[in-house]
GROMACS .gro file of C-alpha atoms in nm:
model
  390
    1UNK     CA    1   0.487  -2.074   2.593
    2UNK     CA    2   0.710  -2.126   2.744
    3UNK     CA    3   0.854  -1.823   3.007
    4UNK     CA    4   1.141  -1.666   3.164
    5UNK     CA    5   1.274  -1.424   3.389
    6UNK     CA    6   1.464  -1.094   3.406
    7UNK     CA    7   1.771  -1.275   3.431
    8UNK     CA    8   1.648  -1.562   3.257
    9UNK     CA    9   1.666  -1.294   2.923
   10UNK     CA   10   1.969  -1.176   3.008
   11UNK     CA   11   2.072  -1.446   2.993
   12UNK     CA   12   1.940  -1.522   2.634
   13UNK     CA   13   2.040  -1.225   2.512
   14UNK     CA   14   2.376  -1.333   2.554
   15UNK     CA   15   2.377  -1.608   2.429
   16UNK     CA   16   2.156  -1.479   2.136
   17UNK     CA   17   2.485  -1.214   2.091
   18UNK     CA   18   2.727  -1.499   2.050
   19UNK     CA   19   2.518  -1.693   1.797
   20UNK     CA   20   2.333  -1.960   1.977
   21UNK     CA   21   1.998  -1.789   1.831
   22UNK     CA   22   1.899  -2.086   1.649
   23UNK     CA   23   1.906  -2.268   1.929
   24UNK     CA   24   1.605  -2.376   2.198
   25UNK     CA   25   1.595  -2.132   2.509
   26UNK     CA   26   1.690  -2.390   2.732
   27UNK     CA   27   1.983  -2.456   2.584
   28UNK     CA   28   2.084  -2.072   2.522
   29UNK     CA   29   2.079  -2.023   2.971
   30UNK     CA   30   2.201  -2.437   3.018
   31UNK     CA   31   2.499  -2.281   2.747
   32UNK     CA   32   2.559  -1.888   2.968
   33UNK     CA   33   2.560  -2.145   3.343
   34UNK     CA   34   2.791  -2.389   3.269
   35UNK     CA   35   3.073  -2.080   3.090
   36UNK     CA   36   2.916  -1.787   3.336
   37UNK     CA   37   3.317  -1.775   3.536
   38UNK     CA   38   3.440  -1.723   3.144
   39UNK     CA   39   3.174  -1.467   2.943
   40UNK     CA   40   3.405  -1.235   2.942
   41UNK     CA   41   3.680  -1.410   2.771
   42UNK     CA   42   3.475  -1.527   2.475
   43UNK     CA   43   3.356  -1.172   2.365
   44UNK     CA   44   3.634  -1.208   2.047
   45UNK     CA   45   3.442  -1.510   1.937
   46UNK     CA   46   3.088  -1.322   1.976
   47UNK     CA   47   2.885  -1.293   1.645
   48UNK     CA   48   2.811  -0.916   1.743
   49UNK     CA   49   3.077  -0.833   2.011
   50UNK     CA   50   2.946  -0.523   2.177
   51UNK     CA   51   2.615  -0.630   2.242
   52UNK     CA   52   2.776  -0.956   2.437
   53UNK     CA   53   3.009  -0.753   2.624
   54UNK     CA   54   2.664  -0.503   2.700
   55UNK     CA   55   2.418  -0.886   2.773
   56UNK     CA   56   2.754  -0.951   2.977
   57UNK     CA   57   2.811  -0.622   3.217
   58UNK     CA   58   2.414  -0.627   3.258
   59UNK     CA   59   2.422  -1.064   3.326
   60UNK     CA   60   2.681  -0.862   3.589
   61UNK     CA   61   2.507  -0.644   3.748
   62UNK     CA   62   2.188  -0.827   3.779
   63UNK     CA   63   2.431  -1.116   3.986
   64UNK     CA   64   2.535  -0.793   4.182
   65UNK     CA   65   2.253  -0.610   4.296
   66UNK     CA   66   2.230  -0.322   4.112
   67UNK     CA   67   1.927  -0.227   3.875
   68UNK     CA   68   2.011  -0.242   3.520
   69UNK     CA   69   1.813  -0.005   3.251
   70UNK     CA   70   1.936  -0.308   3.000
   71UNK     CA   71   1.740  -0.357   2.707
   72UNK     CA   72   1.756  -0.588   2.491
   73UNK     CA   73   1.562  -0.729   2.197
   74UNK     CA   74   1.405  -1.030   1.943
   75UNK     CA   75   1.363  -1.118   1.658
   76UNK     CA   76   1.100  -1.189   1.401
   77UNK     CA   77   1.254  -1.519   1.240
   78UNK     CA   78   1.151  -1.474   0.870
   79UNK     CA   79   0.946  -1.191   0.913
   80UNK     CA   80   0.817  -1.177   0.544
   81UNK     CA   81   0.714  -1.569   0.561
   82UNK     CA   82   0.579  -1.551   0.860
   83UNK     CA   83   0.322  -1.243   0.739
   84UNK     CA   84   0.298  -1.467   0.432
   85UNK     CA   85   0.210  -1.709   0.587
   86UNK     CA   86  -0.061  -1.529   0.825
   87UNK     CA   87  -0.306  -1.383   0.563
   88UNK     CA   88  -0.244  -1.690   0.369
   89UNK     CA   89  -0.311  -1.951   0.636
   90UNK     CA   90  -0.104  -2.170   0.572
   91UNK     CA   91   0.053  -2.425   0.806
   92UNK     CA   92   0.325  -2.578   0.598
   93UNK     CA   93   0.532  -2.229   0.574
   94UNK     CA   94   0.353  -2.138   0.935
   95UNK     CA   95   0.576  -2.473   1.074
   96UNK     CA   96   0.877  -2.367   0.871
   97UNK     CA   97   0.852  -1.958   1.028
   98UNK     CA   98   0.791  -2.041   1.416
   99UNK     CA   99   0.466  -1.967   1.358
  100UNK     CA  100   0.394  -2.323   1.549
  101UNK     CA  101   0.608  -2.537   1.682
  102UNK     CA  102   0.711  -2.799   1.628
  103UNK     CA  103   0.997  -2.839   1.936
  104UNK     CA  104   1.242  -2.697   1.808
  105UNK     CA  105   1.406  -2.313   1.676
  106UNK     CA  106   1.354  -2.389   1.330
  107UNK     CA  107   1.562  -2.207   1.100
  108UNK     CA  108   1.426  -2.172   0.754
  109UNK     CA  109   1.766  -2.056   0.526
  110UNK     CA  110   1.910  -2.385   0.670
  111UNK     CA  111   1.561  -2.630   0.641
  112UNK     CA  112   1.602  -2.502   0.301
  113UNK     CA  113   1.913  -2.541   0.130
  114UNK     CA  114   1.847  -2.955   0.346
  115UNK     CA  115   1.537  -2.958   0.080
  116UNK     CA  116   1.764  -2.827  -0.183
  117UNK     CA  117   2.031  -3.040  -0.146
  118UNK     CA  118   2.309  -3.021  -0.504
  119UNK     CA  119   2.544  -2.941  -0.212
  120UNK     CA  120   2.403  -2.564  -0.123
  121UNK     CA  121   2.449  -2.455   0.191
  122UNK     CA  122   2.297  -2.212   0.434
  123UNK     CA  123   2.499  -1.871   0.318
  124UNK     CA  124   2.430  -1.933  -0.045
  125UNK     CA  125   2.025  -1.996  -0.034
  126UNK     CA  126   2.055  -1.722   0.249
  127UNK     CA  127   1.986  -1.368   0.065
  128UNK     CA  128   1.814  -1.514  -0.308
  129UNK     CA  129   1.551  -1.682  -0.073
  130UNK     CA  130   1.508  -1.364   0.115
  131UNK     CA  131   1.412  -1.147  -0.235
  132UNK     CA  132   1.233  -1.361  -0.349
  133UNK     CA  133   0.972  -1.301  -0.142
  134UNK     CA  134   1.067  -0.897  -0.267
  135UNK     CA  135   0.944  -1.011  -0.548
  136UNK     CA  136   1.289  -1.062  -0.697
  137UNK     CA  137   1.384  -1.338  -0.952
  138UNK     CA  138   1.724  -1.128  -1.059
  139UNK     CA  139   1.903  -1.223  -0.775
  140UNK     CA  140   1.839  -1.564  -0.788
  141UNK     CA  141   1.943  -1.613  -1.101
  142UNK     CA  142   2.259  -1.439  -1.031
  143UNK     CA  143   2.402  -1.733  -0.799
  144UNK     CA  144   2.237  -1.955  -0.942
  145UNK     CA  145   2.200  -1.933  -1.321
  146UNK     CA  146   1.914  -1.868  -1.534
  147UNK     CA  147   1.691  -2.142  -1.582
  148UNK     CA  148   1.969  -2.372  -1.471
  149UNK     CA  149   1.843  -2.726  -1.320
  150UNK     CA  150   1.971  -2.576  -0.997
  151UNK     CA  151   1.731  -2.215  -1.061
  152UNK     CA  152   1.510  -2.475  -1.042
  153UNK     CA  153   1.532  -2.702  -0.840
  154UNK     CA  154   1.572  -2.369  -0.547
  155UNK     CA  155   1.224  -2.242  -0.760
  156UNK     CA  156   1.077  -2.598  -0.662
  157UNK     CA  157   1.144  -2.656  -0.348
  158UNK     CA  158   0.985  -2.311  -0.210
  159UNK     CA  159   0.664  -2.421  -0.366
  160UNK     CA  160   0.728  -2.673  -0.250
  161UNK     CA  161   0.805  -2.634   0.094
  162UNK     CA  162   0.630  -2.292   0.103
  163UNK     CA  163   0.336  -2.354  -0.061
  164UNK     CA  164   0.165  -2.059   0.142
  165UNK     CA  165   0.450  -1.783   0.064
  166UNK     CA  166   0.457  -1.838  -0.314
  167UNK     CA  167   0.045  -1.859  -0.322
  168UNK     CA  168   0.115  -1.450  -0.112
  169UNK     CA  169   0.408  -1.372  -0.358
  170UNK     CA  170   0.121  -1.500  -0.621
  171UNK     CA  171  -0.171  -1.341  -0.602
  172UNK     CA  172  -0.040  -1.007  -0.451
  173UNK     CA  173   0.103  -0.952  -0.807
  174UNK     CA  174  -0.187  -1.041  -0.979
  175UNK     CA  175  -0.341  -0.684  -0.841
  176UNK     CA  176  -0.114  -0.454  -1.034
  177UNK     CA  177  -0.267  -0.207  -1.198
  178UNK     CA  178  -0.144  -0.093  -1.461
  179UNK     CA  179  -0.425   0.245  -1.527
  180UNK     CA  180  -0.294   0.415  -1.215
  181UNK     CA  181   0.009   0.678  -1.137
  182UNK     CA  182   0.059   0.513  -0.809
  183UNK     CA  183  -0.046   0.144  -0.623
  184UNK     CA  184  -0.261   0.255  -0.317
  185UNK     CA  185  -0.392   0.073  -0.045
  186UNK     CA  186  -0.509   0.086   0.301
  187UNK     CA  187  -0.429  -0.093   0.594
  188UNK     CA  188  -0.629  -0.271   0.901
  189UNK     CA  189  -0.615   0.009   1.118
  190UNK     CA  190  -0.667   0.270   0.842
  191UNK     CA  191  -0.313   0.362   0.703
  192UNK     CA  192  -0.297   0.480   0.356
  193UNK     CA  193   0.045   0.321   0.200
  194UNK     CA  194   0.107   0.539  -0.149
  195UNK     CA  195   0.365   0.356  -0.350
  196UNK     CA  196   0.412   0.595  -0.599
  197UNK     CA  197   0.445   0.412  -1.046
  198UNK     CA  198   0.873   0.374  -1.155
  199UNK     CA  199   0.923   0.372  -1.470
  200UNK     CA  200   1.292   0.379  -1.557
  201UNK     CA  201   1.398   0.617  -1.886
  202UNK     CA  202   1.818   0.594  -2.020
  203UNK     CA  203   1.964   0.833  -2.266
  204UNK     CA  204   2.250   0.810  -2.444
  205UNK     CA  205   2.383   1.148  -2.489
  206UNK     CA  206   2.660   1.221  -2.684
  207UNK     CA  207   2.939   1.438  -2.590
  208UNK     CA  208   3.022   1.650  -2.967
  209UNK     CA  209   3.361   1.878  -2.797
  210UNK     CA  210   3.521   1.525  -2.661
  211UNK     CA  211   3.373   1.289  -2.905
  212UNK     CA  212   3.303   1.093  -2.635
  213UNK     CA  213   2.909   1.044  -2.497
  214UNK     CA  214   2.737   0.849  -2.176
  215UNK     CA  215   2.420   0.693  -2.136
  216UNK     CA  216   2.214   0.925  -1.881
  217UNK     CA  217   1.898   0.728  -1.605
  218UNK     CA  218   1.631   0.829  -1.446
  219UNK     CA  219   1.282   0.737  -1.288
  220UNK     CA  220   0.936   0.912  -1.480
  221UNK     CA  221   0.680   0.867  -1.241
  222UNK     CA  222   0.336   0.768  -1.488
  223UNK     CA  223   0.105   0.435  -1.528
  224UNK     CA  224   0.304   0.104  -1.606
  225UNK     CA  225   0.168  -0.203  -1.774
  226UNK     CA  226   0.449  -0.413  -1.578
  227UNK     CA  227   0.561  -0.326  -1.201
  228UNK     CA  228   0.686  -0.565  -0.949
  229UNK     CA  229   0.719  -0.341  -0.586
  230UNK     CA  230   0.302  -0.426  -0.466
  231UNK     CA  231   0.470  -0.731  -0.271
  232UNK     CA  232   0.716  -0.618  -0.106
  233UNK     CA  233   0.569  -0.245  -0.008
  234UNK     CA  234   0.300  -0.448   0.081
  235UNK     CA  235   0.384  -0.651   0.270
  236UNK     CA  236   0.631  -0.406   0.527
  237UNK     CA  237   0.285  -0.250   0.519
  238UNK     CA  238   0.176  -0.539   0.682
  239UNK     CA  239   0.526  -0.568   0.839
  240UNK     CA  240   0.461  -0.177   0.972
  241UNK     CA  241   0.096  -0.304   1.081
  242UNK     CA  242   0.219  -0.553   1.376
  243UNK     CA  243   0.523  -0.250   1.511
  244UNK     CA  244   0.141  -0.025   1.530
  245UNK     CA  245  -0.052  -0.227   1.693
  246UNK     CA  246   0.300  -0.357   1.933
  247UNK     CA  247   0.354   0.060   2.014
  248UNK     CA  248   0.050   0.062   2.143
  249UNK     CA  249  -0.072  -0.297   2.294
  250UNK     CA  250   0.273  -0.325   2.438
  251UNK     CA  251   0.257   0.108   2.636
  252UNK     CA  252  -0.085   0.207   2.638
  253UNK     CA  253  -0.266   0.438   2.871
  254UNK     CA  254  -0.493   0.245   3.166
  255UNK     CA  255  -0.672   0.516   3.272
  256UNK     CA  256  -0.799   0.533   2.893
  257UNK     CA  257  -0.828   0.193   2.826
  258UNK     CA  258  -1.070   0.195   3.107
  259UNK     CA  259  -1.301   0.427   3.075
  260UNK     CA  260  -1.317   0.291   2.686
  261UNK     CA  261  -1.431  -0.062   2.910
  262UNK     CA  262  -1.614   0.054   3.142
  263UNK     CA  263  -1.836   0.217   2.859
  264UNK     CA  264  -1.803  -0.145   2.683
  265UNK     CA  265  -1.928  -0.282   2.946
  266UNK     CA  266  -2.264  -0.030   3.012
  267UNK     CA  267  -2.385  -0.050   2.641
  268UNK     CA  268  -2.356  -0.483   2.669
  269UNK     CA  269  -2.511  -0.446   2.966
  270UNK     CA  270  -2.785  -0.254   2.790
  271UNK     CA  271  -2.829  -0.525   2.492
  272UNK     CA  272  -2.791  -0.825   2.758
  273UNK     CA  273  -3.061  -1.058   2.603
  274UNK     CA  274  -2.997  -1.031   2.206
  275UNK     CA  275  -2.885  -1.247   2.025
  276UNK     CA  276  -2.485  -1.239   1.813
  277UNK     CA  277  -2.440  -1.340   1.533
  278UNK     CA  278  -2.093  -1.448   1.490
  279UNK     CA  279  -1.885  -1.450   1.127
  280UNK     CA  280  -1.639  -1.649   1.057
  281UNK     CA  281  -1.349  -1.447   0.970
  282UNK     CA  282  -1.421  -1.149   1.216
  283UNK     CA  283  -1.285  -0.830   1.188
  284UNK     CA  284  -0.906  -0.768   1.333
  285UNK     CA  285  -0.970  -0.488   1.630
  286UNK     CA  286  -0.669  -0.259   1.601
  287UNK     CA  287  -0.612  -0.017   1.895
  288UNK     CA  288  -0.630   0.258   1.702
  289UNK     CA  289  -0.991   0.237   1.606
  290UNK     CA  290  -1.134   0.282   2.027
  291UNK     CA  291  -0.841   0.548   2.068
  292UNK     CA  292  -0.994   0.730   1.774
  293UNK     CA  293  -1.343   0.674   1.826
  294UNK     CA  294  -1.611   0.894   2.006
  295UNK     CA  295  -1.751   0.727   2.297
  296UNK     CA  296  -2.063   0.878   2.180
  297UNK     CA  297  -2.034   0.606   1.943
  298UNK     CA  298  -1.986   0.322   2.115
  299UNK     CA  299  -2.355   0.253   2.054
  300UNK     CA  300  -2.365   0.236   1.773
  301UNK     CA  301  -2.144  -0.073   1.743
  302UNK     CA  302  -2.234  -0.413   1.705
  303UNK     CA  303  -2.246  -0.632   1.999
  304UNK     CA  304  -2.036  -0.867   1.847
  305UNK     CA  305  -1.797  -0.595   1.803
  306UNK     CA  306  -1.837  -0.455   2.165
  307UNK     CA  307  -1.836  -0.764   2.344
  308UNK     CA  308  -1.415  -0.847   2.123
  309UNK     CA  309  -1.291  -0.476   2.218
  310UNK     CA  310  -1.407  -0.568   2.514
  311UNK     CA  311  -1.222  -0.890   2.533
  312UNK     CA  312  -0.932  -0.663   2.412
  313UNK     CA  313  -0.893  -0.396   2.701
  314UNK     CA  314  -0.964  -0.649   2.892
  315UNK     CA  315  -0.693  -0.886   2.874
  316UNK     CA  316  -0.448  -0.571   2.804
  317UNK     CA  317  -0.594  -0.377   3.116
  318UNK     CA  318  -0.451  -0.753   3.268
  319UNK     CA  319  -0.078  -0.690   3.192
  320UNK     CA  320   0.084  -0.360   3.279
  321UNK     CA  321   0.208  -0.103   2.985
  322UNK     CA  322   0.584  -0.132   2.950
  323UNK     CA  323   0.816   0.110   2.730
  324UNK     CA  324   0.877  -0.089   2.377
  325UNK     CA  325   1.152   0.052   2.089
  326UNK     CA  326   1.180  -0.109   1.774
  327UNK     CA  327   1.317  -0.107   1.425
  328UNK     CA  328   1.170  -0.304   1.211
  329UNK     CA  329   1.163  -0.680   1.297
  330UNK     CA  330   1.314  -0.690   1.616
  331UNK     CA  331   1.177  -0.546   1.930
  332UNK     CA  332   1.352  -0.446   2.255
  333UNK     CA  333   1.240  -0.421   2.607
  334UNK     CA  334   1.370  -0.430   2.946
  335UNK     CA  335   1.421  -0.787   3.012
  336UNK     CA  336   1.114  -0.839   3.258
  337UNK     CA  337   0.936  -0.775   2.956
  338UNK     CA  338   0.989  -0.975   2.774
  339UNK     CA  339   0.744  -1.232   2.843
  340UNK     CA  340   0.448  -0.962   2.759
  341UNK     CA  341   0.687  -0.862   2.445
  342UNK     CA  342   0.637  -1.224   2.285
  343UNK     CA  343   0.256  -1.276   2.370
  344UNK     CA  344   0.156  -0.919   2.153
  345UNK     CA  345   0.333  -1.042   1.905
  346UNK     CA  346   0.183  -1.402   1.879
  347UNK     CA  347  -0.186  -1.301   1.952
  348UNK     CA  348  -0.166  -0.937   1.671
  349UNK     CA  349   0.002  -1.219   1.442
  350UNK     CA  350  -0.324  -1.463   1.519
  351UNK     CA  351  -0.522  -1.246   1.513
  352UNK     CA  352  -0.450  -1.103   1.174
  353UNK     CA  353  -0.484  -1.490   1.055
  354UNK     CA  354  -0.826  -1.542   1.214
  355UNK     CA  355  -0.924  -1.182   1.081
  356UNK     CA  356  -1.006  -1.095   0.637
  357UNK     CA  357  -0.687  -0.903   0.669
  358UNK     CA  358  -0.585  -1.035   0.241
  359UNK     CA  359  -0.937  -0.982   0.109
  360UNK     CA  360  -0.958  -0.667   0.298
  361UNK     CA  361  -0.639  -0.479   0.206
  362UNK     CA  362  -0.605  -0.620  -0.156
  363UNK     CA  363  -0.951  -0.515  -0.209
  364UNK     CA  364  -0.909  -0.135  -0.088
  365UNK     CA  365  -0.614  -0.118  -0.414
  366UNK     CA  366  -0.992  -0.282  -0.709
  367UNK     CA  367  -1.265  -0.505  -0.611
  368UNK     CA  368  -1.220  -0.826  -0.524
  369UNK     CA  369  -1.370  -1.185  -0.476
  370UNK     CA  370  -1.304  -1.317  -0.147
  371UNK     CA  371  -0.988  -1.499  -0.090
  372UNK     CA  372  -1.005  -1.807   0.070
  373UNK     CA  373  -0.783  -1.960   0.268
  374UNK     CA  374  -0.494  -2.255   0.298
  375UNK     CA  375  -0.669  -2.322   0.654
  376UNK     CA  376  -0.852  -2.204   0.939
  377UNK     CA  377  -0.688  -2.335   1.264
  378UNK     CA  378  -0.373  -2.131   1.196
  379UNK     CA  379  -0.449  -1.870   1.488
  380UNK     CA  380  -0.453  -2.115   1.744
  381UNK     CA  381  -0.148  -2.258   1.673
  382UNK     CA  382   0.016  -1.994   1.670
  383UNK     CA  383  -0.055  -1.860   2.019
  384UNK     CA  384   0.080  -2.202   2.093
  385UNK     CA  385   0.387  -2.123   1.937
  386UNK     CA  386   0.781  -2.083   2.084
  387UNK     CA  387   0.982  -1.934   1.837
  388UNK     CA  388   0.772  -1.662   1.670
  389UNK     CA  389   1.019  -1.437   1.824
  390UNK     CA  390   1.412  -1.559   1.842
   0.00000   0.00000   0.00000
C-alpha cells in the first residue's frame, strides 16, 4: 500500500473534491502541485466547491506552518458489491471494486457501461446498477425497459462481470422466511438485526357526499410469502459492522488493550506445549469481544483464539489510536492518520473474507449448510490492495 504524508493527503482531498477521485494517487497529487499557484481560481469548477475550498485553506495553513484541525474523508468504492465480493470470495468482483490491485483506480460504473456496450454511459448505468444490489428490479426496468435487449444485456453483464455479487444476492434471497413477522439475524460482533416484515395494503374509500373517492394506502406488519428487503438490509448490516469495528480499532483504549494482551500472554505461557488446531476459515475477532470478556474467562478460550486475539492486540497497539468520524461508508480523520484509516479498513475486510461470515450470519436466520466460497485467496489480495478507500 502506498503511504503518504499528511500534506500529501490534503492534496489528495483537494483533487478528490475537484472531481479527480477516479485518478491514481500520484496523479491527484501531481495535479495539485502543477496548479498550486492558482488553486483558488479553480474553486467554482470543483465538483464540491465548499469542501474544495476547505481543503485548499488547509493546504495554505500547512504551507504557512499553522496547525490545523482539518479532517478529510475517503469513501469505499461501491461498498455493496465490495461486501458481496468479500462474503463470496469472488476475485473477479473484488478486482472491479478495488479490493484487488489492478494497477489502476477501478471505476465500477464506467467499466460496467463499457462492458455492456450499446452506447450506455456511466451516468445512465450508475443508478440501476446501484439499486440492483438493493434487490430492485423495478428501477433498472425504468431505465432499460422490461425484457428489452438493453435490460437483458444489463443483467447478463452483471452476471458475467460481477459473479460473486450476483451469487451473494441470490443466496440471501433464498433465506426469506415466509412464516415470521420479522427477519432477524445476528452479526459477527453480536449485534442483533431485527427487520419487521411490512405488507402494503390499499383500499378505495368512497365519499358519497362529494361524489368522489380516493385510495388509502398503509403498511401492515406480519408474515409475508414474498419480500425483497433482506439483501439490502443484510449487506448494510455488514457495512455497519465495518463502521463499528473501525471505531473500535482506530480509537481504542491503550491501557485496556495492554491489560488484555498481558493476560493473554500469561495464559499462553502456561500452554506452551499444546498443539494448536488451525481451521480453514477462522472466526473473525471483533474487538468488542475483548471489551465484553471478563479477564477471568480468558482461560476458557482455545489456544488458537488466544493467539489470534494476542496478534490482533499487538497489531493494534503498534499503531496509535486517533479520532474517527464515519458517514456510512466514508471514513474521516486528520490527514496525518489517513494511512492508518486505509490500513484498518483493508484489514477488517480481509478478516471478514477469511472468516465463515456468510455462513454464520445466514445460519443465524435459519439452519443452513456451509457456504462454499468461490476462492480462498482473497484475504491476502485485499491486504495488498490500493484503492479500497478512495
